[in-house]
Coordinates of C-alpha atoms in Angstrom, one line a residue:
X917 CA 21.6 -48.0 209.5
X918 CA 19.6 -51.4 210.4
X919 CA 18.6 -52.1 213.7
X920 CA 20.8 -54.8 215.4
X921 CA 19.2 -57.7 215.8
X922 CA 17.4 -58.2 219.5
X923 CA 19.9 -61.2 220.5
X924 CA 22.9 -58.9 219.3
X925 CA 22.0 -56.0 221.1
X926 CA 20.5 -58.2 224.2
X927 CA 24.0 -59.6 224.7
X928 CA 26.2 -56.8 223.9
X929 CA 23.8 -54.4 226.5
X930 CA 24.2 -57.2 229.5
X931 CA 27.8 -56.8 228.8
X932 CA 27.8 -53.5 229.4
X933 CA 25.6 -53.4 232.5
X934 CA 22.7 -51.8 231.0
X935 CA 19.5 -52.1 232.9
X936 CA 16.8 -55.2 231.4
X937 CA 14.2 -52.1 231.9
X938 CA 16.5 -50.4 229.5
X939 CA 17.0 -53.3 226.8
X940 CA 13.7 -53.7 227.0
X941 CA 12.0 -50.0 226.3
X942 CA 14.9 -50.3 222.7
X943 CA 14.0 -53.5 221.8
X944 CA 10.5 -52.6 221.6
X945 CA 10.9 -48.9 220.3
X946 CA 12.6 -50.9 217.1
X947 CA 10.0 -53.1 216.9
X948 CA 7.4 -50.2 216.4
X949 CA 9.7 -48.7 213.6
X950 CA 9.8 -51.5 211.9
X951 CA 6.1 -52.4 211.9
X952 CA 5.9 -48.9 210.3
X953 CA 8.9 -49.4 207.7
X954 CA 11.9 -51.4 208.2
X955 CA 13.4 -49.1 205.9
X956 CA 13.9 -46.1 208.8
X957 CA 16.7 -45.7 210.9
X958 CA 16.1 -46.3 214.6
X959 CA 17.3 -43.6 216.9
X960 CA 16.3 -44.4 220.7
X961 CA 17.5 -40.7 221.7
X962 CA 18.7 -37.5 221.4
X963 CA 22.1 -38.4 221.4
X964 CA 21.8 -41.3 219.9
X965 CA 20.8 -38.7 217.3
X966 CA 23.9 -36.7 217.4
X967 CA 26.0 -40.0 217.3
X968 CA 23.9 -41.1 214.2
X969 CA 24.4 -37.7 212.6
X970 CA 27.5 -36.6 213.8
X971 CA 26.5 -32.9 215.3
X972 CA 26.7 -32.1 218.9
X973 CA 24.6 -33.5 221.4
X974 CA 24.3 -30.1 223.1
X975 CA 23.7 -27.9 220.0
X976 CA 20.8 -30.4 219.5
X977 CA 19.3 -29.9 223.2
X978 CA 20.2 -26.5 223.0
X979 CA 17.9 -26.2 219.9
X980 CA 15.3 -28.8 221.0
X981 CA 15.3 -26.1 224.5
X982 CA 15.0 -22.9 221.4
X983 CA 17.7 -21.8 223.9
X984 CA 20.5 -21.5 220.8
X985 CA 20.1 -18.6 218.5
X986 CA 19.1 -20.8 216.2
X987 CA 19.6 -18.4 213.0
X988 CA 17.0 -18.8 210.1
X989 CA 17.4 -16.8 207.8
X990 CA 14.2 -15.1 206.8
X991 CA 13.4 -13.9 203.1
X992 CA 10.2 -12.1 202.6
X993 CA 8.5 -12.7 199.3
X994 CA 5.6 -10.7 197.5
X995 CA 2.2 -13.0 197.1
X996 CA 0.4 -12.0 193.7
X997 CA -3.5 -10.9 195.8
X998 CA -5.0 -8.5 193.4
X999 CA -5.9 -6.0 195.5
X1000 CA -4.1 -6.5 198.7
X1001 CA -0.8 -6.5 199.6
X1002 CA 0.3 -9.6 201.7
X1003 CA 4.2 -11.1 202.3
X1004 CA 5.1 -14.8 202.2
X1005 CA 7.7 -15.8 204.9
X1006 CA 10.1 -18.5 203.9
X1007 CA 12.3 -19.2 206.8
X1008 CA 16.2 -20.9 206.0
X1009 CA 17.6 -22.7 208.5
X1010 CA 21.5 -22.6 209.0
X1011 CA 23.6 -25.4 208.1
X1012 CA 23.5 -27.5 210.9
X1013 CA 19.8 -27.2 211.5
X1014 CA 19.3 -28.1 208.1
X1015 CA 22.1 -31.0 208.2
X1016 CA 19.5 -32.5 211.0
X1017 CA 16.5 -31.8 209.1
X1018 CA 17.7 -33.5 205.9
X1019 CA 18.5 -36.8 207.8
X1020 CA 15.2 -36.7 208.9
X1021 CA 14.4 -36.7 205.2
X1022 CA 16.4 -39.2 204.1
X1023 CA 16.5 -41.8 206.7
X1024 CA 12.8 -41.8 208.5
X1025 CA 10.3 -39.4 206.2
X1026 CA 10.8 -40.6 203.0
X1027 CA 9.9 -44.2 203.8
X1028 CA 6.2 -42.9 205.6
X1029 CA 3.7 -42.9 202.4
X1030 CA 1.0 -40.0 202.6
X1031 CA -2.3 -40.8 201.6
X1032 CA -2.9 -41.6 198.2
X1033 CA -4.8 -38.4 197.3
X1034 CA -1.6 -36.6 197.7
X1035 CA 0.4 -36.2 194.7
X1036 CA 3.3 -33.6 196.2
X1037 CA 5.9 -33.7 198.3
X1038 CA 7.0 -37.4 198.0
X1039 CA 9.0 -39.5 195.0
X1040 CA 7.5 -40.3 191.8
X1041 CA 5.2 -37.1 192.7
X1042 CA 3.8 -34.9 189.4
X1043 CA 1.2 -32.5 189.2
X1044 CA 0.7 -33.9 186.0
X1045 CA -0.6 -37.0 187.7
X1046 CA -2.8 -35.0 190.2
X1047 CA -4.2 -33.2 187.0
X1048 CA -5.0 -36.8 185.4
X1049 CA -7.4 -37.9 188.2
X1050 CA -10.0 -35.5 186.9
X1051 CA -10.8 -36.4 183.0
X1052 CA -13.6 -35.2 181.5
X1053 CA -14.0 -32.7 184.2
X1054 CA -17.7 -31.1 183.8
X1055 CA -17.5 -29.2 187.1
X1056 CA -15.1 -28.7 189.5
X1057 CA -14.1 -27.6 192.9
X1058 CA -11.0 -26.0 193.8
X1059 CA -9.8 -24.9 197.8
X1060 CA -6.5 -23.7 198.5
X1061 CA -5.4 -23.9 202.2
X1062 CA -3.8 -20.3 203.7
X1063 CA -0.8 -20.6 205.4
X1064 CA 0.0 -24.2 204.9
X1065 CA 2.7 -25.1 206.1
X1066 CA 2.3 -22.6 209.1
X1067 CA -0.7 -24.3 210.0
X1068 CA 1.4 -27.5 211.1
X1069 CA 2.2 -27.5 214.8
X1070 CA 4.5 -28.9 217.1
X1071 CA 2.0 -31.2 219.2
X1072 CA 0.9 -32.4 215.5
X1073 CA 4.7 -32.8 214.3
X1074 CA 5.7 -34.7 217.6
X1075 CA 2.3 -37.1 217.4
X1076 CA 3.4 -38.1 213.5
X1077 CA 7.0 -39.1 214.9
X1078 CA 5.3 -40.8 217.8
X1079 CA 3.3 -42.5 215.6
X1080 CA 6.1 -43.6 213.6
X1081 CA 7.5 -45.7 216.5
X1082 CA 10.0 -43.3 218.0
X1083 CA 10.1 -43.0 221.6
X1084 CA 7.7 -39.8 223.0
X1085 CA 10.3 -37.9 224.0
X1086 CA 12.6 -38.4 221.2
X1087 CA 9.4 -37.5 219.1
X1088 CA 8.8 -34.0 221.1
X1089 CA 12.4 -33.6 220.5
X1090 CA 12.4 -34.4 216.7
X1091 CA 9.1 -32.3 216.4
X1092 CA 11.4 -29.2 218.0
X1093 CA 13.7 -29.6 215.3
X1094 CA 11.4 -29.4 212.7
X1095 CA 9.6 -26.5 213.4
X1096 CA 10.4 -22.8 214.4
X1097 CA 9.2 -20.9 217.7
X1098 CA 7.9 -17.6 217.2
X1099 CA 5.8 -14.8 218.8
X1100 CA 3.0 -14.4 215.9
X1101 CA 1.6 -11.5 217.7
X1102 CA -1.4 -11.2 219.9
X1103 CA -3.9 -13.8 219.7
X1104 CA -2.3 -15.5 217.2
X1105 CA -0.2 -17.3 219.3
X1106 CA -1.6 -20.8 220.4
X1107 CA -1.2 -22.2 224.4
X1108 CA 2.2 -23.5 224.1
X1109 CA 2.5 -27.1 224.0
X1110 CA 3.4 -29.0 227.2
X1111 CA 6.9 -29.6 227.3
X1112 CA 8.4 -33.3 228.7
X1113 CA 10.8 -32.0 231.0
X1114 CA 11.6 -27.9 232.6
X1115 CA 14.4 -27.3 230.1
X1116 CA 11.9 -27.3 227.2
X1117 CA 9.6 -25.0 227.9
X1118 CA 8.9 -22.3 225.5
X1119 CA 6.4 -19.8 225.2
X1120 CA 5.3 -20.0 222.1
X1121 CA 3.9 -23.3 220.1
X1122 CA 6.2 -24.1 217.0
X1123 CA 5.1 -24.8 213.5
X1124 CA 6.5 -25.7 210.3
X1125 CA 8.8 -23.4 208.7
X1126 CA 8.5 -22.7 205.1
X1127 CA 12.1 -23.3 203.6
X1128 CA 13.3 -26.1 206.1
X1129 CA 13.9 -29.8 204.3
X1130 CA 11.3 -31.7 206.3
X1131 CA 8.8 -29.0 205.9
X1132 CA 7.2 -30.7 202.8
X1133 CA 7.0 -34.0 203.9
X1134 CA 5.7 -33.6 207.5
X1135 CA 2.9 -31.5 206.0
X1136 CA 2.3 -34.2 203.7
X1137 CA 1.3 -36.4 207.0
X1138 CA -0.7 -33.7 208.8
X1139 CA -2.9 -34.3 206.1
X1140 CA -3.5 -37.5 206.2
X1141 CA -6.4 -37.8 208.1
X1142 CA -7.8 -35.0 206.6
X1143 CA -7.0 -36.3 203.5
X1144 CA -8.7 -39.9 204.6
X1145 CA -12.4 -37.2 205.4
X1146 CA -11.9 -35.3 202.5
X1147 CA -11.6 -39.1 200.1
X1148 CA -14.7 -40.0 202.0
X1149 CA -17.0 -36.8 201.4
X1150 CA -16.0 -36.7 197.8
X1151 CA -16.5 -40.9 197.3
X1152 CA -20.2 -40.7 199.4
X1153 CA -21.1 -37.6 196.9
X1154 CA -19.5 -39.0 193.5
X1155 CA -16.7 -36.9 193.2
X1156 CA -13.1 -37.5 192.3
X1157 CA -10.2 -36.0 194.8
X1158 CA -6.5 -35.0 194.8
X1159 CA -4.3 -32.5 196.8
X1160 CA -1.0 -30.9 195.4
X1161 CA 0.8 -29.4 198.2
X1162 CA -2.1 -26.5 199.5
X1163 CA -4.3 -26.8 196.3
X1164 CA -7.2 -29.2 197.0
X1165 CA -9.5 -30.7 193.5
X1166 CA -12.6 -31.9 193.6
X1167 CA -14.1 -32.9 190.3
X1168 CA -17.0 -34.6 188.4
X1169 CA -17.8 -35.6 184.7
X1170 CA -21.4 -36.2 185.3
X1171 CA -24.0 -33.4 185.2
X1172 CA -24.0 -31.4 188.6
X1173 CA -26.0 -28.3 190.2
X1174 CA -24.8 -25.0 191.7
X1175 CA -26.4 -26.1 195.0
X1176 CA -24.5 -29.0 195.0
X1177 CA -21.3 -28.1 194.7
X1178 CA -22.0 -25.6 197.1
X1179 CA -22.8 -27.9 199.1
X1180 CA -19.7 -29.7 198.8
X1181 CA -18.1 -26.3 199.1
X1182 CA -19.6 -26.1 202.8
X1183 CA -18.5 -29.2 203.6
X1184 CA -14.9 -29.3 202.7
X1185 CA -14.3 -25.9 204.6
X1186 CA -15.6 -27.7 207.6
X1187 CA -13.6 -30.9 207.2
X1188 CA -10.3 -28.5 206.9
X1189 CA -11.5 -26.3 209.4
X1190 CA -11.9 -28.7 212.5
X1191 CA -8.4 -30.4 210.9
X1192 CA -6.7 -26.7 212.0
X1193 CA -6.3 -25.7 208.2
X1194 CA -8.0 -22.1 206.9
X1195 CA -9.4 -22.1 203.4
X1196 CA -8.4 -19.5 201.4
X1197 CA -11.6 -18.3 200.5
X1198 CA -10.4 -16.1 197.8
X1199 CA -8.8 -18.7 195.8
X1200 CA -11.8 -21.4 196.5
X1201 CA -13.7 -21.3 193.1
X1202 CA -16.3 -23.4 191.7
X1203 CA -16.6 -24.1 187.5
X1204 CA -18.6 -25.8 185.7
X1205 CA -19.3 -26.4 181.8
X1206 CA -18.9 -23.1 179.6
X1207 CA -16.1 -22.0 181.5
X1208 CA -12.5 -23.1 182.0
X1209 CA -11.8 -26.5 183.9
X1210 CA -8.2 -25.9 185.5
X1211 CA -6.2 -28.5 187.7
X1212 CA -2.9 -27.0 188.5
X1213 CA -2.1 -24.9 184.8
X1214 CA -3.6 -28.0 183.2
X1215 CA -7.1 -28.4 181.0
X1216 CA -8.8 -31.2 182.5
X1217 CA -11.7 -30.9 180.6
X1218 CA -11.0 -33.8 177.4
X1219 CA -10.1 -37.5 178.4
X1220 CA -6.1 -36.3 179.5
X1221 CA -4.8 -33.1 180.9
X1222 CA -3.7 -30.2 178.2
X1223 CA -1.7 -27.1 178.2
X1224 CA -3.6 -24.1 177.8
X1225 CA -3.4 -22.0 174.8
X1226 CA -2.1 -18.9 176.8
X1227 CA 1.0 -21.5 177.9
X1228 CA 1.4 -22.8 174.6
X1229 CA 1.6 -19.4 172.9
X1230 CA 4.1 -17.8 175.9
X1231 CA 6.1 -20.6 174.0
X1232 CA 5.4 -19.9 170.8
X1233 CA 6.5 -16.2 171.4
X1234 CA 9.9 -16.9 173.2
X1235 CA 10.4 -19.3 170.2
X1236 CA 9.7 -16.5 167.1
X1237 CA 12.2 -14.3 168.8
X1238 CA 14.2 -16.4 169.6
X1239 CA 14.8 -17.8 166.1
X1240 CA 13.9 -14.8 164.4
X1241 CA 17.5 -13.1 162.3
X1242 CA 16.2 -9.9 163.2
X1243 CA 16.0 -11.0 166.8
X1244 CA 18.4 -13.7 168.6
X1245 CA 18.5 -14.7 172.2
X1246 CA 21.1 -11.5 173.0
X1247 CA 18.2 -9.2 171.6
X1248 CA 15.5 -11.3 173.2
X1249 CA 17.3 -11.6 176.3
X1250 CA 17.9 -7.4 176.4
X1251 CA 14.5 -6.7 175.8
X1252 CA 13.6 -9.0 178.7
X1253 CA 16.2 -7.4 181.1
X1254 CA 17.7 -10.8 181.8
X1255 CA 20.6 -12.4 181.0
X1256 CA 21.0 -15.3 178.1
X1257 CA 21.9 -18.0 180.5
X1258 CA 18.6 -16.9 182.2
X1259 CA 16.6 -16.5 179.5
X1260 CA 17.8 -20.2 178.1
X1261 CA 17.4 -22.1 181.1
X1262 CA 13.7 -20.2 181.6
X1263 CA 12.6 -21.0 177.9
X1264 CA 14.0 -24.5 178.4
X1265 CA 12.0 -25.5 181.4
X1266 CA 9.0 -24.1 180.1
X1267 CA 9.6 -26.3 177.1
X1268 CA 10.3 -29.3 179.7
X1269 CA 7.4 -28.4 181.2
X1270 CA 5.1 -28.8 177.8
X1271 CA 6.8 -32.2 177.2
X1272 CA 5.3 -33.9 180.5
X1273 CA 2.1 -33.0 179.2
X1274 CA 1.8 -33.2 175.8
X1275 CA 4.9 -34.9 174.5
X1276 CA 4.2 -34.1 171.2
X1277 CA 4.2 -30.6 171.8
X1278 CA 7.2 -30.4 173.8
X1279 CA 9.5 -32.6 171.3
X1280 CA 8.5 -29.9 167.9
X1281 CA 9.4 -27.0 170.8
X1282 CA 12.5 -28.2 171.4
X1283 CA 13.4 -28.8 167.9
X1284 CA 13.2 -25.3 167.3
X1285 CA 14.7 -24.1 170.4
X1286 CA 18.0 -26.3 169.5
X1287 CA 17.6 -24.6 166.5
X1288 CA 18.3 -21.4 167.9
X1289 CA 21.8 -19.7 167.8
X1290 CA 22.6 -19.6 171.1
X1291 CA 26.4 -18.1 172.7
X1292 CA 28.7 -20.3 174.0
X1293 CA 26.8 -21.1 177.6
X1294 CA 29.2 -23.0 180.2
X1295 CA 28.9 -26.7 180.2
X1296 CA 27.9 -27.2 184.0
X1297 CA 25.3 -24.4 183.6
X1298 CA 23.1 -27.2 180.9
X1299 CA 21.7 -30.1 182.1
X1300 CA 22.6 -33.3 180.6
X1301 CA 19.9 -33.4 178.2
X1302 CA 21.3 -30.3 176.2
X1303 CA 24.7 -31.5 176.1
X1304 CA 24.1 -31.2 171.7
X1305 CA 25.6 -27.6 172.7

């Protein structure tokens, strides 16, 4: 939806008594949008929202107020921690939430680049690329952020939408909607944050939920000045840098001590400490040559990213039995306590998988998965790239 133009929406305003002060505060909120992208939708309020979308204005407010039972749906999912047992919380919003969180997506977020260090969470995005940006890799620095996505608050969600262009309030408003407003138990709870008018006041500070649509993409721009530091250190020290999602690389191909990249270590937890992030200290690990140089599941130790041997024999493996006469994909399947459909579609995107890296690879894999003898599997339950069934 473009805006109108400021003569159109001059005129047809006066018309309808509007006040100049009025015409005035729009004109110039679309102005700001479009210095950002002229691509996103302008939306002056919250119900010019709800016209725009279509949902009720007072279902929105009553959200924006967390006055509405809102009703995410919360699955609780195992994390793999040797040695400790720890629950990841991925919170699904209902239908209409959602169905205002996904026009966020599609009209406003996806226009708003993240930095270029980012390789997640955005078209055209591959791990594969992020892997490539470290060839040669002679040591190498890896940080994972705890809690990403839970580290995002409200004040930082309504200051990217304000900084979009959008209207403070309407940004406050928008940032409500994109984030969930929960009691995180004592002292985790930050001072809430100051609300534009009495109806909104909450208790508690919201932050991204894991499982909502804009989740991904906001986070993407709460890093971006982080990202912009972290460039910087690793430029100043002759390093290369890319973040996937919560997994942060730092790498060199040029000879490097253990003081240094501890060094670099120190650093980095600083930068992403004063940004409001927490390093996962347990999955922060420094390599260097003898040992195995790992971007995202990918070898980055040779001029391009390879599979590892481990991934390539899984393959191998699934393959044998699979084509194997005393074997089959029904026997395979039973043995895995899966079904076939299940077992093809998992064997299949592993295979996928093997092809963005090493095409060569991936196309003799696939050969011999065709040549499988697989049951009759339902046409909408293969992607169009197996329709040979």
């Amino acid at each position: 939806m473009a805006a109108p133009s400021p003569q159109r929406y001059l005129s047809g305003g006066r018309r309808q008594g509007v006040a100049t002060v009025t015409l005035d505060n729009a004109l110039a909120a679309f102005a700001r949008l479009r210095e950002t992208d002229p691509r996103i939708t302008p939306v002056l309020t919250l119900r010019h929202f709800s016209v725009v979308t279509g949902l009720p204005y007072f279902f929105l407010r009553r959200s924006v107020a967390r006055r509405a039972h809102i009703g995410y749906r919360f699955v609780y999912l195992r994390k793999r921690i040797p040695g400790r047992s720890s629950m990841r919380m991925i919170s699904i919003p209902p239908p209409s939430l959602a169905a205002a969180q996904r026009w966020l997506v599609d009209n406003v977020l996806r226009y708003v680049e993240p930095h270029p260090a980012s390789f997640a969470f955005h078209p055209d995005s591959s791990p594969v690329l992020a892997a490539e940006q470290h060839p040669d890799t002679q040591w190498l620095l890896k940080v994972d952020i705890e809690d990403f996505f839970h580290s995002v608050s409200e004040r930082h969600v309504s200051a990217i939408f304000a900084s979009l262009g959008f209207p403070k309030l309407l940004a406050f408003e928008f940032a409500r909607l994109c984030t969930i407003g929960l009691d995180r138990g004592p002292g985790r709870n930050p001072a809430p944050h100051p609300s534009p008018i009495a109806l909104y006041q909450s208790n508690f500070e919201g932050f991204l939920p894991q499982g909502a649509p804009t989740s991904p993409m906001v986070a993407n721009l709460a890093m971006v000045r982080t990202d912009e530091f972290l460039s910087m250190l690793a430029e100043a020290r002759g390093f290369r840098y890319s973040r996937y999602a919560d997994d942060l690389a730092f790498s060199s191909d040029k000879s490097r001590t253990i003081a240094e990249m501890r060094g670099l270590q120190r650093e980095v937890c600083r930068i992403l400490n004063e940004a409001g992030f927490r390093p996962n200290h347990r999955k922060t690990v420094i390599r260097g040559p003898g040992t195995r140089r790992v971007v995202l599941g990918l070898l980055v130790n040779g001029p391009t990213p390879r599979l590892s041997r481990a991934f390539k024999d899984n393959i191998r493996l699934h393959l044998h039995y699979l084509t194997s006469p005393d074997h089959g994909p029904a026997k395979h399947a039973l043995a895995r306590k899966t079904g076939t459909s299940s077992l093809y579609h998992h064997v299949r995107g592993l295979i996928a998988w093997a092809t963005q890296v090493e095409p060569a690879f991936g196309a003799a894999a696939l050969r011999t998965f065709r040549s499988a003898s697989w049951p009759l599997i339902q046409p909408q339950e293969v992607g169009e790239e197996d329709d040979w069934l």
